[in-house]
Amino acid sequence: MNATLDGDVVRARGDARQRFHDARGYGRADGPDVTLARVEAAHLLYRGDLDSVSGMDFRAFFRDSVASEPSFAARFLVYADLRERGFYLAPVRDGWPGSASGPGGDAGNDGGADADILVFERGEKPGGPVAHRVRVVGEREELTTADLVGRTLAVVDEESEVSYFGCEAGGGFDGRTEYDLPADVEADLLDDRVVCWSPPAALYESAFYGQPVSGRDDADVDALQLSLLEAADLATRGAVDIDADAVIERGHEVEGERFDRRLSVYRELRDRGVVPKTGYKFGADFRTYDAVESVAELPHSECLVRVVTPDHRFHPRELALDVRLAGGVRKRMVFALAGDDSNDYLTVERLTP
Amino acid sequence: MNATLDGDVVRARGDARQRFHDARGYGRADGPDVTLARVEAAHLLYRGDLDSVSGMDFRAFFRDSVASEPSFAARFLVYADLRERGFYLAPVRDGWPGSASGPGGDAGNDGGADADILVFERGEKPGGPVAHRVRVVGEREELTTADLVGRTLAVVDEESEVSYFGCEAGGGFDGRTEYDLPADVEADLLDDRVVCWSPPAALYESAFYGQPVSGRDDADVDALQLSLLEAADLATRGAVDIDADAVIERGHEVEGERFDRRLSVYRELRDRGVVPKTGYKFGADFRTYDAVESVAELPHSECLVRVVTPDHRFHPRELALDVRLAGGVRKRMVFALAGDDSNDYLTVERLTP
């Protein structure tokens, strides 16, 4: 069967509407005919269901489409991959299923703005409930938070493989850690850490602040080392007898404004009953525990948290690294967007549609 | 027992030489007495083996030392950790064992320049063969390649935990992949990738260039997608009929100078019989295979490679992320330092002394 390029769409007549639209969910019904987006027509050529579009075979039509539409190659690869996985899909486009003026376009969906492809729930026809609002990106593109929230990111790497990330607002924290803090424990600010001398055991064992100078039997010293973040938090709460401003100033000396952002997130998590500890060994800012009863029976930490600015540009390659590492150690990857007045959280996970 | 601070060392008399130096490898013999570095004296105070240094207890001496020597707290933590692991060690310092003018200081060692602590092989006394030249760094310090090569990095994180990385020159590649390339395969440069049309099967199946447009049964198209790196390499070798300069120019458009560095490493690895494929899913530039017989029986890839400039500054947190991820997927982490004329390689692995 042959179809015709008409501006930026492809029109097919005859039994095309029945074969492609009604039976297999391609395109937009147009009276007795069907109108296809370029990506749909390319897929039909690729499968051999269409023979040509205005005389062009797959190779010619693909070249023409790459020259006509930005990121066509990447969108085609994702479209083909998702079709292969057995979903009905539609390009996000006025009049197409699920988009504005299209069938199902008012079904409580947000129309998929900023998305490229709508994937309908398994077994649902185009225009039905949406499973994924897919945004297609090359691995070299930078993304803002707004690009990610509520979207399924389809990253096409330089060798044309596609991987998917689900991005949801919120960190999914469920803080349930309870403890009482001591008052005015003696402490020294030493270099870029703080040492508490003879602290009450519960400060470490229940509240999980700090790290004993040693857990060794042969030590003659009873002391707890605190990170600058822990010390600043405890000083503000009156638990250690040290000037909070001096600790924060030291934090600025060694980390600059990053220290403020991290402290803001640290405090908020503590306020919510979540225990943040350093995530250094995972290359993150924090690992977090929702519910610590005692350090002796420490649960698995649930999240890795990376603190960024609200205008942070995410690189797909860095996302892949963070999310893969978190998955490998069975933790959620959460980005904390530390703003001047409040913090937002974004959870990113690998998924297989 | 009490000792005395004398300038920047601590002197102990009586049976101190026998107890601390001869029996347990602390300090430098000084006639009948022993001279201790601050870090050694602090460790003896910490264990209760010394009672005071010039009237100072552990807390007072530690504060005094932090004020006197840069990074004292971090060096103390690493010293204590390594002692705990049962090694003899010595600070790198003129006259101390293993260092210039000290016992064993000429034993073919490089004196440990740029290192902070020498760790002697297990069971060996101070001045014997060196197992680790340890460089102590805080997690916020930046490191050059020269800081790393031949060193064991001891990173003290913000919560005072220590982790170790071994850093060796070279990538450990053992390329044994052999194949013949075709000539002048038809290809199109499309966006940021290249598509080869009807390529000989061996280009993918033996040489492992590219990615078939689809491995699907229902495809009507026989094509191989190449990354810009693969295409530039193949064009230079005359295997595909496309202008190498045009491909490289497109690479510059999308990646800037980073493309040149990656291409230089890509080519060198191919020349050495190693097959580099994208490392995107691991957040790296490449994953590499030493010996590919066929894609159908692809071995496990041995390395992850990150390409950096020769003057790259390594951040311990990023090192931790890369090396941990590589370890989790049982691969070596290799940094390729892509220079103007040649490339160097650096392998970094986690280790437990």
mmCIF file of N, CA, C and O in Angstrom, chain A residues 209-246:
data_model
loop_
_atom_site.group_PDB
_atom_site.id
_atom_site.type_symbol
_atom_site.label_atom_id
_atom_site.label_comp_id
_atom_site.label_asym_id
_atom_site.label_seq_id
_atom_site.Cartn_x
_atom_site.Cartn_y
_atom_site.Cartn_z
ATOM 1 N N TYR A 209 23.306 9.829 65.726
ATOM 2 C CA TYR A 209 24.185 10.941 65.357
ATOM 3 C C TYR A 209 25.625 10.475 65.560
ATOM 4 O O TYR A 209 25.945 9.842 66.560
ATOM 5 N N GLY A 210 26.495 10.830 64.611
ATOM 6 C CA GLY A 210 27.923 10.644 64.809
ATOM 7 C C GLY A 210 28.424 9.231 64.633
ATOM 8 O O GLY A 210 27.682 8.326 64.224
ATOM 9 N N GLN A 211 29.687 9.102 64.955
ATOM 10 C CA GLN A 211 30.433 7.857 64.765
ATOM 11 C C GLN A 211 31.410 7.794 65.937
ATOM 12 O O GLN A 211 32.172 8.739 66.149
ATOM 13 N N PRO A 212 31.388 6.731 66.743
ATOM 14 C CA PRO A 212 32.335 6.658 67.858
ATOM 15 C C PRO A 212 33.763 6.791 67.346
ATOM 16 O O PRO A 212 34.071 6.306 66.249
ATOM 17 N N VAL A 213 34.634 7.457 68.123
ATOM 18 C CA VAL A 213 36.010 7.615 67.665
ATOM 19 C C VAL A 213 36.594 6.249 67.387
ATOM 20 O O VAL A 213 37.368 6.064 66.482
ATOM 21 N N SER A 214 36.182 5.284 68.158
ATOM 22 C CA SER A 214 36.518 3.917 67.805
ATOM 23 C C SER A 214 35.558 2.977 68.481
ATOM 24 O O SER A 214 35.095 3.233 69.584
ATOM 25 N N GLY A 215 35.274 1.877 67.797
ATOM 26 C CA GLY A 215 34.505 0.835 68.441
ATOM 27 C C GLY A 215 35.464 -0.179 69.057
ATOM 28 O O GLY A 215 35.080 -1.271 69.399
ATOM 29 N N ARG A 216 36.728 0.204 69.160
ATOM 30 C CA ARG A 216 37.747 -0.774 69.556
ATOM 31 C C ARG A 216 37.781 -0.981 71.063
ATOM 32 O O ARG A 216 37.552 -0.058 71.833
ATOM 33 N N ASP A 217 38.141 -2.181 71.448
ATOM 34 C CA ASP A 217 38.231 -2.504 72.868
ATOM 35 C C ASP A 217 39.397 -1.806 73.527
ATOM 36 O O ASP A 217 39.372 -1.533 74.722
ATOM 37 N N ASP A 218 40.432 -1.540 72.726
ATOM 38 C CA ASP A 218 41.658 -1.060 73.357
ATOM 39 C C ASP A 218 41.692 0.461 73.482
ATOM 40 O O ASP A 218 42.677 1.031 73.898
ATOM 41 N N ALA A 219 40.602 1.136 73.105
ATOM 42 C CA ALA A 219 40.616 2.590 73.182
ATOM 43 C C ALA A 219 40.380 3.042 74.617
ATOM 44 O O ALA A 219 39.628 2.435 75.362
ATOM 45 N N ASP A 220 41.052 4.114 74.970
ATOM 46 C CA ASP A 220 40.969 4.647 76.322
ATOM 47 C C ASP A 220 40.143 5.928 76.311
ATOM 48 O O ASP A 220 40.120 6.672 77.265
ATOM 49 N N VAL A 221 39.483 6.192 75.185
ATOM 50 C CA VAL A 221 38.865 7.484 74.964
ATOM 51 C C VAL A 221 37.387 7.268 74.653
ATOM 52 O O VAL A 221 37.040 6.375 73.885
ATOM 53 N N ASP A 222 36.529 8.064 75.247
ATOM 54 C CA ASP A 222 35.090 7.955 74.973
ATOM 55 C C ASP A 222 34.647 9.215 74.233
ATOM 56 O O ASP A 222 34.439 10.269 74.852
ATOM 57 N N ALA A 223 34.541 9.113 72.960
ATOM 58 C CA ALA A 223 34.237 10.302 72.160
ATOM 59 C C ALA A 223 33.423 9.920 70.937
ATOM 60 O O ALA A 223 33.461 8.780 70.472
ATOM 61 N N LEU A 224 32.674 10.883 70.446
ATOM 62 C CA LEU A 224 31.816 10.673 69.279
ATOM 63 C C LEU A 224 32.169 11.750 68.259
ATOM 64 O O LEU A 224 32.171 12.940 68.576
ATOM 65 N N GLN A 225 32.496 11.312 67.055
ATOM 66 C CA GLN A 225 32.778 12.288 65.998
ATOM 67 C C GLN A 225 31.492 12.638 65.283
ATOM 68 O O GLN A 225 30.726 11.756 64.916
ATOM 69 N N LEU A 226 31.287 13.921 65.050
ATOM 70 C CA LEU A 226 30.119 14.377 64.308
ATOM 71 C C LEU A 226 30.576 15.022 63.010
ATOM 72 O O LEU A 226 31.602 15.713 62.980
ATOM 73 N N SER A 227 29.816 14.822 61.953
ATOM 74 C CA SER A 227 30.074 15.601 60.745
ATOM 75 C C SER A 227 29.653 17.044 61.027
ATOM 76 O O SER A 227 28.921 17.323 61.984
ATOM 77 N N LEU A 228 30.095 17.952 60.175
ATOM 78 C CA LEU A 228 29.702 19.352 60.358
ATOM 79 C C LEU A 228 28.183 19.509 60.260
ATOM 80 O O LEU A 228 27.592 20.333 60.957
ATOM 81 N N LEU A 229 27.550 18.725 59.398
ATOM 82 C CA LEU A 229 26.089 18.795 59.282
ATOM 83 C C LEU A 229 25.416 18.352 60.570
ATOM 84 O O LEU A 229 24.493 19.005 61.065
ATOM 85 N N GLU A 230 25.859 17.222 61.091
ATOM 86 C CA GLU A 230 25.270 16.714 62.332
ATOM 87 C C GLU A 230 25.489 17.714 63.471
ATOM 88 O O GLU A 230 24.586 17.989 64.270
ATOM 89 N N ALA A 231 26.703 18.257 63.527
ATOM 90 C CA ALA A 231 27.026 19.188 64.611
ATOM 91 C C ALA A 231 26.200 20.465 64.491
ATOM 92 O O ALA A 231 25.694 20.988 65.492
ATOM 93 N N ALA A 232 26.041 20.970 63.262
ATOM 94 C CA ALA A 232 25.252 22.196 63.092
ATOM 95 C C ALA A 232 23.803 21.937 63.505
ATOM 96 O O ALA A 232 23.173 22.767 64.171
ATOM 97 N N ASP A 233 23.287 20.785 63.132
ATOM 98 C CA ASP A 233 21.913 20.441 63.487
ATOM 99 C C ASP A 233 21.770 20.315 65.007
ATOM 100 O O ASP A 233 20.859 20.893 65.608
ATOM 101 N N LEU A 234 22.689 19.594 65.631
ATOM 102 C CA LEU A 234 22.601 19.388 67.081
ATOM 103 C C LEU A 234 22.820 20.696 67.841
ATOM 104 O O LEU A 234 22.191 20.947 68.874
ATOM 105 N N ALA A 235 23.721 21.526 67.340
ATOM 106 C CA ALA A 235 23.975 22.799 68.022
ATOM 107 C C ALA A 235 22.719 23.662 67.973
ATOM 108 O O ALA A 235 22.328 24.284 68.970
ATOM 109 N N THR A 236 22.060 23.687 66.834
ATOM 110 C CA THR A 236 20.828 24.482 66.699
ATOM 111 C C THR A 236 19.750 23.975 67.656
ATOM 112 O O THR A 236 18.950 24.737 68.164
ATOM 113 N N ARG A 237 19.753 22.672 67.884
ATOM 114 C CA ARG A 237 18.747 22.091 68.771
ATOM 115 C C ARG A 237 19.187 22.131 70.238
ATOM 116 O O ARG A 237 18.514 21.573 71.105
ATOM 117 N N GLY A 238 20.356 22.738 70.501
ATOM 118 C CA GLY A 238 20.821 22.867 71.888
ATOM 119 C C GLY A 238 21.388 21.597 72.479
ATOM 120 O O GLY A 238 21.611 21.505 73.682
ATOM 121 N N ALA A 239 21.647 20.602 71.652
ATOM 122 C CA ALA A 239 22.097 19.312 72.184
ATOM 123 C C ALA A 239 23.599 19.279 72.452
ATOM 124 O O ALA A 239 24.063 18.544 73.316
ATOM 125 N N VAL A 240 24.362 20.038 71.685
ATOM 126 C CA VAL A 240 25.805 20.111 71.964
ATOM 127 C C VAL A 240 26.186 21.567 72.259
ATOM 128 O O VAL A 240 25.573 22.502 71.737
ATOM 129 N N ASP A 241 27.181 21.696 73.125
ATOM 130 C CA ASP A 241 27.576 23.011 73.596
ATOM 131 C C ASP A 241 28.655 23.570 72.675
ATOM 132 O O ASP A 241 29.846 23.527 72.980
ATOM 133 N N ILE A 242 28.223 24.035 71.519
ATOM 134 C CA ILE A 242 29.166 24.574 70.549
ATOM 135 C C ILE A 242 28.381 25.605 69.745
ATOM 136 O O ILE A 242 27.156 25.504 69.611
ATOM 137 N N ASP A 243 29.067 26.607 69.252
ATOM 138 C CA ASP A 243 28.392 27.703 68.560
ATOM 139 C C ASP A 243 27.960 27.263 67.157
ATOM 140 O O ASP A 243 28.805 26.968 66.307
ATOM 141 N N ALA A 244 26.660 27.193 66.937
ATOM 142 C CA ALA A 244 26.151 26.714 65.650
ATOM 143 C C ALA A 244 26.696 27.554 64.499
ATOM 144 O O ALA A 244 27.055 27.018 63.440
ATOM 145 N N ASP A 245 26.795 28.852 64.704
ATOM 146 C CA ASP A 245 27.281 29.718 63.623
ATOM 147 C C ASP A 245 28.723 29.393 63.247
ATOM 148 O O ASP A 245 29.092 29.440 62.068
ATOM 149 N N ALA A 246 29.523 29.058 64.254
ATOM 150 C CA ALA A 246 30.926 28.719 63.963
ATOM 151 C C ALA A 246 30.999 27.438 63.128
ATOM 152 O O ALA A 246 31.822 27.316 62.214
#
